[in-house]
Amino acid sequence: MLLECFIFGVITFLMTGVQCEVTEVLAEAGSQAVLPCKCSPSPSMPPAIIWSKADKGTVWRKEKSGLQYRGSSWSQKGIQRAQCPHSQFETGDYSLQINNVNEEDGGMYSCRVEHGDQFTKNEVMLRIIKVSVSPSGHIWGNDVSISCDVTPWPYGATVQWMLNNSPFVHQTGITSNRDTAKSVVRGKATARLTGNWTCVVGYKGIEGRASAMLTVKGIIQPSEDNTKVYAAVGSAVTLPCVFSPGLIPSNQVWDKLKPEFLFEPAPGQLPSSFSSSPLSSQLPWEKSASLKEVAFEDDGKYRCSGTIEGQRLSRSMQLVVAKIDSSIPSKKTGSVTLTCQLTDPSEVIDYEWVHVVYDLNGTQSVGSIQKGKTLSITKVSEDNWGEWACRFYGKEGILGNVTYHIQLMSGQSGQKSSGLSQNTAATVGLSFLLLILLLILAQMYKNHQRRKRLFRYPALETIVHTTSNEREERERNQVKK
Ligand SMILES: *[C@@H]1O[C@H](CO)[C@@H](O)[C@H](O)[C@H]1NC(C)=O
Ligand SMILES: *[C@@H]1O[C@H](CO)[C@@H](O)[C@H](O)[C@H]1NC(C)=O
């Protein structure tokens, strides 16, 4: 009898001692939420379970007999959103799964597990996190807001924003505020705000997150105004202007902006080698233009603009032209100084000179490399003949290069100017010869004239002759003395 009492006591203790956990749950809208309800495995018969929501009544219920009931509001097009998988029952896990959760599912749930006369009740708070971007279909430059809603809002929670998996740092022009029930980021739709936005909510030691994509339609390349495009004098260059795929702008034009109107742009003349006619390979939203042969004066600001859905979009870019200036070669040493010149070197942090060597097959290889903006070389040395390239670097790597040719003729400067100076020298030489010829002719004519005059006065000639003969004789005598 005593033993029986003891056993009964132990069983009672075990029955009432069933411990269950209470948990906060944060779930992203549209995902599956798992509401935990774990109890110690029941030692005897299967328990009765009731899952209910504070304002919606029964969600799911199972009687001791095994009969199951579901709340009518939990089916979506005939598919049950809420279920309690049997496979876990043996381990005392009566967790409720809700698929495709929405904001209305947020709230207090309770799980009641009945073992005979004993029962345990757990309360689970489900909070739904939703990130929304409005308005949808964002055109570049429009106002846009990204908000993080948690239903019900957990007071005292921390909210952090991540953009493309890195913490979002607040910048000027972008505001973020926390009103009582959400966190909002507002700004102008630009490349800076484009990407995957994630709202990370921390509450009572747990963390939940939700994401949304912000895509901005407009000119995607270049992505920012005042992008610099580098080109060497004489080379061809492409000025990029690519709209979002599928976006075909109307009234698409290219302008060159006059430098004095930086703030209020006034269109200037486009260079003669400028071409904006599309190539056959271009897609309809590619509006890039090209310059076939860049001149040093072609530098400056260019602007590509077009109208999308009644909104004028434009992107400006700066063409930076590079050239090489050479000093007049010194006559003594034949050395020459080459200087790498850019119309705007503000982004250049480093210059490098390389000697480009071609082998018999015409394959290019790089010879010696020297640092610095200027290069001093002796042309006399055969090793220095050929092509020299100045490479210029920015913070993110190479920006471009410009080449210079040193020709075989020592003392002559490179490029086209050598041919020119040869011609000039020849012309000068010829003119000089002609001049001398003319002078000689003139002198001969003069002599001829004089002789003619003297013939007219033969007596005078004899007098001149005698006087000169007399003088000569006198001089001779003086020498003899
Ligand atoms: C030229 O190319 C051939 C084969 O392509 C190769 O065997 C030869 O070595 C090359 N010559 C030079 C000078 O690089
Ligand atoms: C200069 O730039 C062109 C085009 O980017 C490249 O093909 C060439 O190899 C470069 N030359 C040197 C010497 O770096």
Short mmCIF file of C-alpha atoms and ligand atoms in Angstrom, two decimals:
data_model
loop_
_atom_site.label_atom_id
_atom_site.label_comp_id
_atom_site.label_asym_id
_atom_site.label_seq_id
_atom_site.Cartn_x
_atom_site.Cartn_y
_atom_site.Cartn_z
CA MET A 1 0.00 0.00 0.00
CA LEU A 2 2.80 2.37 0.99
CA LEU A 3 4.67 1.44 -2.16
CA GLU A 4 1.60 2.03 -4.30
CA CYS A 5 1.16 5.44 -2.77
CA PHE A 6 4.77 6.24 -3.45
CA ILE A 7 4.52 5.21 -7.11
CA PHE A 8 1.34 7.24 -7.51
CA GLY A 9 3.10 10.21 -5.96
CA VAL A 10 6.02 9.90 -8.36
CA ILE A 11 3.68 9.65 -11.35
CA THR A 12 1.72 12.69 -10.19
CA PHE A 13 4.98 14.56 -9.77
CA LEU A 14 6.07 13.59 -13.28
CA MET A 15 2.69 14.56 -14.73
CA THR A 16 2.54 18.00 -13.19
CA GLY A 17 6.27 18.51 -13.72
CA VAL A 18 6.02 18.51 -17.53
CA GLN A 19 7.99 21.55 -18.59
CA CYS A 20 7.41 23.49 -21.81
CA GLU A 21 9.30 26.38 -23.36
CA VAL A 22 7.89 29.78 -24.35
CA THR A 23 9.48 31.49 -27.31
CA GLU A 24 9.38 34.69 -29.32
CA VAL A 25 9.38 34.00 -33.06
CA LEU A 26 10.41 36.45 -35.79
CA ALA A 27 9.53 35.37 -39.32
CA GLU A 28 9.83 37.04 -42.71
CA ALA A 29 6.59 37.59 -44.56
CA GLY A 30 6.10 34.90 -47.18
CA SER A 31 8.30 32.35 -45.42
CA GLN A 32 7.44 29.40 -43.20
CA ALA A 33 7.17 30.11 -39.50
CA VAL A 34 7.76 27.39 -36.94
CA LEU A 35 6.06 27.95 -33.59
CA PRO A 36 7.78 25.69 -31.05
CA CYS A 37 5.98 23.68 -28.44
CA LYS A 38 8.30 21.14 -26.91
CA CYS A 39 7.45 19.08 -23.92
CA SER A 40 9.16 16.16 -22.24
CA PRO A 41 7.97 13.01 -24.00
CA SER A 42 4.79 11.80 -22.37
CA PRO A 43 5.34 8.54 -20.53
CA SER A 44 1.89 7.15 -21.20
CA MET A 45 -0.75 7.62 -23.85
CA PRO A 46 -0.71 10.21 -26.63
CA PRO A 47 -1.76 13.65 -25.44
CA ALA A 48 -4.47 15.95 -26.77
CA ILE A 49 -3.07 19.10 -28.41
CA ILE A 50 -4.74 22.40 -29.13
CA TRP A 51 -3.06 25.22 -31.02
CA SER A 52 -5.03 28.44 -30.97
CA LYS A 53 -4.52 32.09 -31.84
CA ALA A 54 -5.65 34.82 -29.48
CA ASP A 55 -8.01 36.52 -31.93
CA LYS A 56 -8.76 33.69 -34.39
CA GLY A 57 -9.64 30.73 -32.26
CA THR A 58 -8.46 27.20 -33.00
CA VAL A 59 -5.72 26.76 -35.55
CA TRP A 60 -5.15 23.04 -35.21
CA ARG A 61 -6.40 20.45 -32.77
CA LYS A 62 -5.84 16.77 -32.11
CA GLU A 63 -7.89 14.71 -29.71
CA LYS A 64 -6.62 11.81 -27.67
CA SER A 65 -8.34 9.50 -30.12
CA GLY A 66 -6.17 10.89 -32.94
CA LEU A 67 -8.91 12.89 -34.63
CA GLN A 68 -7.65 16.16 -36.10
CA TYR A 69 -9.40 19.44 -36.73
CA ARG A 70 -8.21 22.57 -38.51
CA GLY A 71 -9.44 26.12 -38.27
CA SER A 72 -11.31 27.09 -41.42
CA SER A 73 -9.43 30.35 -41.88
CA TRP A 74 -6.09 28.53 -42.27
CA SER A 75 -6.56 27.10 -45.69
CA GLN A 76 -5.55 28.90 -48.82
CA LYS A 77 -7.14 27.69 -52.06
CA GLY A 78 -7.79 24.33 -50.43
CA ILE A 79 -4.22 23.97 -49.13
CA GLN A 80 -3.71 23.96 -45.39
CA ARG A 81 -1.22 26.60 -44.28
CA ALA A 82 -0.95 25.36 -40.70
CA GLN A 83 0.08 21.88 -39.68
CA CYS A 84 1.67 19.94 -36.89
CA PRO A 85 3.92 17.17 -38.23
CA HIS A 86 3.26 13.83 -36.53
CA SER A 87 6.77 12.60 -37.02
CA GLN A 88 7.97 14.77 -34.16
CA PHE A 89 5.31 13.82 -31.60
CA GLU A 90 7.29 10.91 -30.14
CA THR A 91 10.03 13.27 -29.02
CA GLY A 92 7.50 15.59 -27.40
CA ASP A 93 7.69 18.18 -30.15
CA TYR A 94 4.30 19.59 -31.04
CA SER A 95 5.59 22.58 -33.05
CA LEU A 96 3.19 24.26 -35.43
CA GLN A 97 4.27 25.12 -38.96
CA ILE A 98 2.61 27.95 -40.81
CA ASN A 99 3.49 28.37 -44.47
CA ASN A 100 3.55 31.62 -46.41
CA VAL A 101 3.01 33.82 -43.38
CA ASN A 102 1.56 37.30 -43.76
CA GLU A 103 1.23 40.28 -41.48
CA GLU A 104 -2.18 39.15 -40.23
CA ASP A 105 -0.64 35.97 -38.85
CA GLY A 106 1.35 38.02 -36.35
CA GLY A 107 0.13 37.76 -32.77
CA MET A 108 -0.09 35.56 -29.71
CA TYR A 109 -0.54 31.81 -30.11
CA SER A 110 -1.01 29.20 -27.45
CA CYS A 111 -0.20 25.54 -27.41
CA ARG A 112 -2.08 23.37 -24.89
CA VAL A 113 -0.93 19.82 -24.32
CA GLU A 114 -3.21 17.59 -22.23
CA HIS A 115 -2.05 14.42 -20.54
CA GLY A 116 -5.07 12.98 -18.81
CA ASP A 117 -6.07 15.47 -16.15
CA GLN A 118 -2.83 17.43 -16.42
CA PHE A 119 -2.19 20.04 -19.04
CA THR A 120 0.50 22.52 -19.94
CA LYS A 121 0.02 25.72 -21.87
CA ASN A 122 2.70 27.61 -23.80
CA GLU A 123 2.39 31.02 -25.29
CA VAL A 124 4.23 31.88 -28.47
CA MET A 125 4.47 35.37 -29.93
CA LEU A 126 4.81 35.38 -33.70
CA ARG A 127 6.06 38.61 -35.26
CA ILE A 128 6.13 39.07 -39.01
CA ILE A 129 8.90 41.18 -40.56
CA LYS A 130 8.21 42.72 -43.92
CA VAL A 131 10.40 44.98 -46.04
CA SER A 132 8.56 46.96 -48.65
CA VAL A 133 9.74 49.40 -51.28
CA SER A 134 7.44 52.08 -52.56
CA PRO A 135 6.50 53.19 -55.07
CA SER A 136 7.18 50.19 -57.27
CA GLY A 137 8.81 50.63 -60.71
CA HIS A 138 11.33 53.22 -59.72
CA ILE A 139 12.66 55.59 -62.30
CA TRP A 140 16.03 57.10 -61.59
CA GLY A 141 15.93 60.21 -59.44
CA ASN A 142 12.44 59.67 -58.05
CA ASP A 143 11.79 59.60 -54.34
CA VAL A 144 11.76 56.14 -52.92
CA SER A 145 11.23 54.72 -49.46
CA ILE A 146 12.16 51.37 -48.01
CA SER A 147 10.32 50.41 -44.85
CA CYS A 148 10.66 47.63 -42.35
CA ASP A 149 7.43 46.66 -40.61
CA VAL A 150 7.21 44.19 -37.79
CA THR A 151 3.72 43.04 -36.80
CA PRO A 152 3.22 43.32 -33.90
CA TRP A 153 6.04 45.80 -33.33
CA PRO A 154 8.43 44.62 -30.62
CA TYR A 155 9.01 47.61 -28.38
CA GLY A 156 12.64 47.89 -27.43
CA ALA A 157 13.85 46.01 -30.50
CA THR A 158 16.93 47.05 -32.48
CA VAL A 159 16.66 47.57 -36.23
CA GLN A 160 19.64 47.57 -38.57
CA TRP A 161 19.69 47.99 -42.32
CA MET A 162 21.95 46.10 -44.68
CA LEU A 163 22.37 46.91 -48.34
CA ASN A 164 23.82 44.12 -50.47
CA ASN A 165 24.98 42.30 -47.33
CA SER A 166 26.98 45.18 -45.91
CA PRO A 167 25.77 47.52 -43.17
CA PHE A 168 24.05 50.53 -44.64
CA VAL A 169 25.79 53.75 -43.72
CA HIS A 170 23.59 56.78 -43.72
CA GLN A 171 24.53 59.35 -46.29
CA THR A 172 23.40 62.87 -46.88
CA GLY A 173 20.16 63.08 -48.76
CA ILE A 174 19.00 59.80 -47.32
CA THR A 175 16.83 59.94 -44.24
CA SER A 176 15.98 57.13 -41.95
CA ASN A 177 13.44 57.30 -39.19
CA ARG A 178 11.84 55.04 -36.69
CA ASP A 179 8.28 55.88 -36.00
CA THR A 180 6.43 53.82 -33.46
CA ALA A 181 5.81 50.81 -35.66
CA LYS A 182 8.40 50.76 -38.45
CA SER A 183 11.80 51.83 -39.65
CA VAL A 184 11.96 53.72 -42.93
CA VAL A 185 14.83 54.74 -45.23
CA ARG A 186 13.98 57.46 -47.71
CA GLY A 187 16.05 58.84 -50.57
CA LYS A 188 16.34 59.46 -54.27
CA ALA A 189 16.41 56.35 -56.41
CA THR A 190 20.03 56.09 -57.59
CA ALA A 191 22.70 53.45 -57.97
CA ARG A 192 23.63 53.99 -54.34
CA LEU A 193 20.29 52.69 -53.13
CA THR A 194 20.05 49.89 -55.66
CA GLY A 195 20.27 46.31 -54.49
CA ASN A 196 19.06 43.94 -51.85
CA TRP A 197 17.80 45.65 -48.71
CA THR A 198 17.75 43.63 -45.52
CA CYS A 199 16.19 44.70 -42.26
CA VAL A 200 17.74 42.95 -39.25
CA VAL A 201 15.56 42.99 -36.14
CA GLY A 202 17.00 42.02 -32.80
CA TYR A 203 14.68 41.34 -29.88
CA LYS A 204 15.15 39.53 -26.59
CA GLY A 205 18.25 37.73 -27.81
CA ILE A 206 16.77 36.51 -31.05
CA GLU A 207 17.28 37.92 -34.53
CA GLY A 208 15.02 38.02 -37.53
CA ARG A 209 15.53 39.44 -40.98
CA ALA A 210 13.62 40.25 -44.11
CA SER A 211 14.74 41.49 -47.52
CA ALA A 212 13.48 43.25 -50.60
CA MET A 213 15.13 44.19 -53.88
CA LEU A 214 15.28 47.77 -55.04
CA THR A 215 15.90 48.04 -58.74
CA VAL A 216 16.14 51.44 -60.30
CA LYS A 217 15.44 51.96 -63.96
CA GLY A 218 17.32 54.57 -65.90
CA ILE A 219 20.81 55.01 -67.28
CA ILE A 220 22.75 52.13 -65.80
CA GLN A 221 26.07 52.92 -67.46
CA PRO A 222 27.78 55.12 -66.48
CA SER A 223 26.11 54.74 -63.12
CA GLU A 224 27.18 58.15 -61.85
CA ASP A 225 27.42 61.66 -63.19
CA ASN A 226 30.85 63.07 -64.03
CA THR A 227 32.36 59.67 -64.70
CA LYS A 228 35.74 60.15 -66.34
CA VAL A 229 36.52 58.49 -69.67
CA TYR A 230 40.21 58.42 -70.67
CA ALA A 231 41.51 58.44 -74.24
CA ALA A 232 44.84 59.05 -75.95
CA VAL A 233 45.17 61.65 -78.70
CA GLY A 234 44.47 60.05 -82.07
CA SER A 235 42.76 56.98 -80.64
CA ALA A 236 39.08 56.03 -80.84
CA VAL A 237 36.92 56.18 -77.73
CA THR A 238 33.41 55.13 -76.73
CA LEU A 239 31.31 57.36 -74.53
CA PRO A 240 29.00 54.93 -72.73
CA CYS A 241 25.27 55.52 -72.28
CA VAL A 242 23.25 52.39 -71.56
CA PHE A 243 19.66 52.42 -70.33
CA SER A 244 18.07 49.65 -68.27
CA PRO A 245 17.24 46.64 -70.45
CA GLY A 246 13.88 47.12 -72.12
CA LEU A 247 13.84 50.84 -71.51
CA ILE A 248 13.81 52.66 -74.83
CA PRO A 249 14.20 56.40 -74.42
CA SER A 250 12.58 58.93 -76.68
CA ASN A 251 14.24 62.18 -77.78
CA GLN A 252 17.65 60.74 -77.02
CA VAL A 253 20.42 63.31 -77.60
CA TRP A 254 24.10 63.88 -76.94
CA ASP A 255 25.52 67.28 -75.98
CA LYS A 256 28.93 68.65 -75.29
CA LEU A 257 28.70 71.01 -72.35
CA LYS A 258 30.58 74.27 -72.43
CA PRO A 259 33.00 74.44 -69.54
CA GLU A 260 31.81 77.85 -68.37
CA PHE A 261 28.29 76.53 -67.81
CA LEU A 262 28.99 73.79 -65.34
CA PHE A 263 25.97 74.54 -63.25
CA GLU A 264 23.59 75.62 -65.96
CA PRO A 265 24.69 73.51 -68.90
CA ALA A 266 24.54 75.06 -72.34
CA PRO A 267 25.14 72.74 -75.28
CA GLY A 268 28.34 73.32 -77.21
CA GLN A 269 29.64 71.93 -80.47
CA LEU A 270 30.25 68.22 -80.75
CA PRO A 271 33.69 67.30 -82.16
CA SER A 272 33.97 66.50 -85.87
CA SER A 273 34.83 62.84 -85.29
CA PHE A 274 31.83 62.36 -82.96
CA SER A 275 29.34 59.71 -83.99
CA SER A 276 26.17 58.73 -82.13
CA SER A 277 24.67 56.56 -84.83
CA PRO A 278 24.04 53.12 -83.33
CA LEU A 279 25.96 50.09 -84.51
CA SER A 280 23.91 47.18 -85.78
CA SER A 281 25.15 45.12 -82.85
CA GLN A 282 23.76 47.60 -80.34
CA LEU A 283 20.59 46.86 -78.42
CA PRO A 284 17.81 49.47 -78.59
CA TRP A 285 18.60 50.68 -75.07
CA GLU A 286 22.30 51.17 -75.78
CA LYS A 287 22.86 54.77 -76.77
CA SER A 288 26.64 54.96 -76.52
CA ALA A 289 28.48 57.34 -78.83
CA SER A 290 32.03 57.29 -80.16
CA LEU A 291 34.83 59.56 -81.25
CA LYS A 292 36.81 58.06 -84.11
CA GLU A 293 39.93 60.12 -83.56
CA VAL A 294 40.28 62.02 -80.34
CA ALA A 295 41.90 65.46 -80.50
CA PHE A 296 43.41 67.18 -77.49
CA GLU A 297 40.69 69.88 -77.68
CA ASP A 298 37.90 67.28 -77.50
CA ASP A 299 38.24 67.03 -73.73
CA GLY A 300 35.39 68.20 -71.56
CA LYS A 301 31.93 67.26 -70.46
CA TYR A 302 29.50 65.27 -72.56
CA ARG A 303 25.90 64.52 -71.70
CA CYS A 304 23.57 61.78 -72.82
CA SER A 305 19.87 62.34 -72.19
CA GLY A 306 16.56 60.73 -73.04
CA THR A 307 12.95 60.71 -71.94
CA ILE A 308 11.44 57.74 -70.09
CA GLU A 309 7.78 57.75 -69.11
CA GLY A 310 7.65 61.52 -69.37
CA GLN A 311 10.73 61.99 -67.23
CA ARG A 312 13.95 63.44 -68.63
CA LEU A 313 16.98 61.39 -67.58
CA SER A 314 20.53 62.45 -68.27
CA ARG A 315 24.04 61.39 -67.44
CA SER A 316 27.15 63.47 -67.80
CA MET A 317 30.67 62.22 -68.28
CA GLN A 318 34.06 63.81 -68.70
CA LEU A 319 36.39 62.96 -71.54
CA VAL A 320 40.01 63.23 -70.39
CA VAL A 321 42.53 63.31 -73.22
CA ALA A 322 46.14 62.20 -72.82
CA LYS A 323 49.12 63.15 -74.98
CA ILE A 324 52.89 63.10 -74.80
CA ASP A 325 54.91 66.28 -75.06
CA SER A 326 58.53 65.96 -76.09
CA SER A 327 61.24 68.50 -75.49
CA ILE A 328 63.50 69.70 -78.33
CA PRO A 329 66.39 67.22 -78.38
CA SER A 330 69.61 68.62 -77.03
CA LYS A 331 72.28 68.85 -79.77
CA LYS A 332 75.14 67.70 -77.59
CA THR A 333 73.70 64.56 -76.02
CA GLY A 334 70.71 63.94 -78.25
CA SER A 335 68.60 63.29 -75.19
CA VAL A 336 64.93 64.11 -75.11
CA THR A 337 62.42 64.51 -72.30
CA LEU A 338 58.94 63.06 -72.71
CA THR A 339 56.08 64.32 -70.53
CA CYS A 340 52.77 62.60 -70.06
CA GLN A 341 50.02 65.24 -70.28
CA LEU A 342 46.36 64.81 -69.35
CA THR A 343 43.64 67.43 -69.68
CA ASP A 344 42.49 66.52 -66.16
CA PRO A 345 45.00 64.59 -64.07
CA SER A 346 43.01 64.98 -60.83
CA GLU A 347 42.32 61.25 -60.48
CA VAL A 348 45.77 60.11 -61.54
CA ILE A 349 47.98 59.01 -58.68
CA ASP A 350 50.82 57.36 -60.57
CA TYR A 351 52.57 57.37 -63.94
CA GLU A 352 54.70 54.68 -65.47
CA TRP A 353 56.74 54.56 -68.69
CA VAL A 354 57.22 51.31 -70.51
CA HIS A 355 59.28 50.52 -73.56
CA VAL A 356 57.18 48.45 -75.95
CA VAL A 357 59.24 45.94 -77.87
CA TYR A 358 58.07 44.00 -80.91
CA ASP A 359 59.79 40.79 -81.95
CA LEU A 360 60.09 39.49 -85.51
CA ASN A 361 56.58 38.01 -85.38
CA GLY A 362 55.17 41.39 -84.40
CA THR A 363 54.17 40.24 -80.94
CA GLN A 364 54.27 42.97 -78.37
CA SER A 365 56.19 42.71 -75.17
CA VAL A 366 57.09 45.18 -72.51
CA GLY A 367 60.68 46.17 -71.88
CA SER A 368 62.00 48.38 -69.13
CA ILE A 369 59.57 50.15 -66.80
CA GLN A 370 60.24 53.54 -65.23
CA LYS A 371 58.16 55.46 -62.72
CA GLY A 372 57.26 59.12 -63.02
CA LYS A 373 55.42 61.61 -65.17
CA THR A 374 58.46 62.54 -67.27
CA LEU A 375 61.02 60.37 -68.98
CA SER A 376 64.50 61.35 -70.12
CA ILE A 377 66.01 59.21 -72.84
CA THR A 378 68.98 59.40 -75.16
CA LYS A 379 67.92 58.85 -78.74
CA VAL A 380 71.43 58.03 -79.82
CA SER A 381 71.17 54.76 -78.04
CA GLU A 382 69.66 52.21 -80.36
CA ASP A 383 68.02 50.49 -77.39
CA ASN A 384 65.64 53.40 -76.96
CA TRP A 385 64.22 53.41 -80.44
CA GLY A 386 60.64 52.39 -81.00
CA GLU A 387 57.54 52.82 -78.94
CA TRP A 388 57.27 54.28 -75.47
CA ALA A 389 53.98 54.13 -73.59
CA CYS A 390 52.96 56.21 -70.62
CA ARG A 391 50.52 54.33 -68.42
CA PHE A 392 48.56 56.28 -65.86
CA TYR A 393 46.98 54.82 -62.76
CA GLY A 394 44.15 55.86 -60.44
CA LYS A 395 43.15 54.50 -57.06
CA GLU A 396 41.44 51.50 -58.64
CA GLY A 397 44.11 50.59 -61.14
CA ILE A 398 45.10 51.52 -64.66
CA LEU A 399 43.13 54.32 -66.29
CA GLY A 400 44.76 54.27 -69.71
CA ASN A 401 47.93 54.74 -71.72
CA VAL A 402 49.36 56.92 -74.47
CA THR A 403 52.23 55.99 -76.78
CA TYR A 404 55.07 57.85 -78.50
CA HIS A 405 57.41 56.71 -81.26
CA ILE A 406 61.09 57.44 -81.30
CA GLN A 407 62.46 57.15 -84.81
CA LEU A 408 65.77 55.95 -86.11
CA MET A 409 67.00 59.38 -87.26
CA SER A 410 68.92 60.77 -84.37
CA GLY A 411 68.21 64.34 -83.51
CA GLN A 412 64.88 64.27 -85.26
CA SER A 413 61.82 64.36 -83.06
CA GLY A 414 59.30 61.60 -83.32
CA GLN A 415 55.86 61.23 -84.82
CA LYS A 416 54.94 63.08 -87.99
CA SER A 417 57.02 66.14 -87.27
CA SER A 418 60.25 64.47 -88.48
CA GLY A 419 59.04 64.23 -92.08
CA LEU A 420 57.91 67.80 -91.91
CA SER A 421 61.26 69.19 -90.74
CA GLN A 422 63.11 67.28 -93.47
CA ASN A 423 60.97 68.95 -96.11
CA THR A 424 61.51 72.37 -94.63
CA ALA A 425 65.26 71.88 -94.61
CA ALA A 426 65.22 70.91 -98.29
CA THR A 427 63.11 73.91 -99.24
CA VAL A 428 65.37 76.30 -97.34
CA GLY A 429 68.46 74.79 -99.01
CA LEU A 430 67.02 75.09 -102.49
CA SER A 431 65.98 78.71 -101.98
CA PHE A 432 69.48 79.53 -100.78
CA LEU A 433 71.05 77.98 -103.88
CA LEU A 434 68.71 79.93 -106.13
CA LEU A 435 69.57 83.16 -104.37
CA ILE A 436 73.29 82.57 -104.85
CA LEU A 437 72.75 81.77 -108.54
CA LEU A 438 70.81 84.99 -108.95
CA LEU A 439 73.56 86.99 -107.25
CA ILE A 440 76.20 85.46 -109.52
CA LEU A 441 74.11 86.25 -112.59
CA ALA A 442 73.63 89.81 -111.39
CA GLN A 443 77.40 90.22 -110.88
CA MET A 444 78.17 88.79 -114.30
CA TYR A 445 75.69 91.21 -115.86
CA LYS A 446 77.28 94.11 -114.00
CA ASN A 447 80.77 93.15 -115.24
CA HIS A 448 79.48 92.82 -118.75
CA GLN A 449 77.90 96.30 -118.55
CA ARG A 450 81.14 97.85 -117.27
CA ARG A 451 83.19 96.30 -120.05
CA LYS A 452 80.69 97.62 -122.56
CA ARG A 453 81.02 101.12 -121.10
CA LEU A 454 84.85 100.96 -121.27
CA PHE A 455 84.80 99.92 -124.88
CA ARG A 456 82.91 103.08 -125.61
CA TYR A 457 85.88 105.06 -124.30
CA PRO A 458 89.01 103.13 -125.47
CA ALA A 459 91.36 106.03 -124.59
CA LEU A 460 90.15 106.07 -121.09
CA GLU A 461 90.87 102.38 -120.89
CA THR A 462 94.50 102.90 -121.97
CA ILE A 463 94.89 105.62 -119.36
CA VAL A 464 93.55 103.36 -116.69
CA HIS A 465 95.82 100.63 -117.86
CA THR A 466 98.95 102.79 -118.01
CA THR A 467 98.32 104.23 -114.58
CA SER A 468 97.86 100.84 -113.13
CA ASN A 469 100.95 99.52 -114.97
CA GLU A 470 103.04 102.42 -113.71
CA ARG A 471 101.91 101.79 -110.16
CA GLU A 472 102.75 98.11 -110.40
CA GLU A 473 106.25 98.89 -111.70
CA ARG A 474 106.85 101.30 -108.86
CA GLU A 475 105.81 98.75 -106.34
CA ARG A 476 108.12 96.18 -107.87
CA ASN A 477 111.06 98.57 -107.69
CA GLN A 478 110.37 99.32 -104.10
CA VAL A 479 110.42 95.63 -103.33
CA LYS A 480 113.80 95.24 -105.14
CA LYS A 481 115.31 98.11 -103.12
C1 LIG B 1 57.54 33.36 -84.06
O1 LIG B 1 56.50 32.42 -83.98
C2 LIG B 1 56.91 31.07 -84.12
C3 LIG B 1 55.68 30.20 -84.09
O2 LIG B 1 54.52 30.92 -83.94
C4 LIG B 1 57.89 30.72 -83.02
O3 LIG B 1 58.33 29.40 -83.18
C5 LIG B 1 59.05 31.67 -83.07
O4 LIG B 1 59.92 31.40 -81.97
C6 LIG B 1 58.59 33.10 -82.99
N1 LIG B 1 59.72 33.98 -83.14
C7 LIG B 1 60.05 34.93 -82.26
C8 LIG B 1 61.22 35.77 -82.59
O5 LIG B 1 59.41 35.07 -81.24
C1 LIG B 2 47.56 50.51 -73.96
O1 LIG B 2 46.14 50.34 -73.92
C2 LIG B 2 45.64 49.46 -74.90
C3 LIG B 2 44.16 49.49 -74.83
O2 LIG B 2 43.70 49.38 -73.56
C4 LIG B 2 46.23 48.06 -74.72
O3 LIG B 2 45.76 47.20 -75.70
C5 LIG B 2 47.73 48.14 -74.75
O4 LIG B 2 48.28 46.88 -74.49
C6 LIG B 2 48.25 49.17 -73.76
N1 LIG B 2 49.68 49.32 -73.94
C7 LIG B 2 50.54 49.24 -72.93
C8 LIG B 2 51.97 49.37 -73.29
O5 LIG B 2 50.19 49.08 -71.80
#
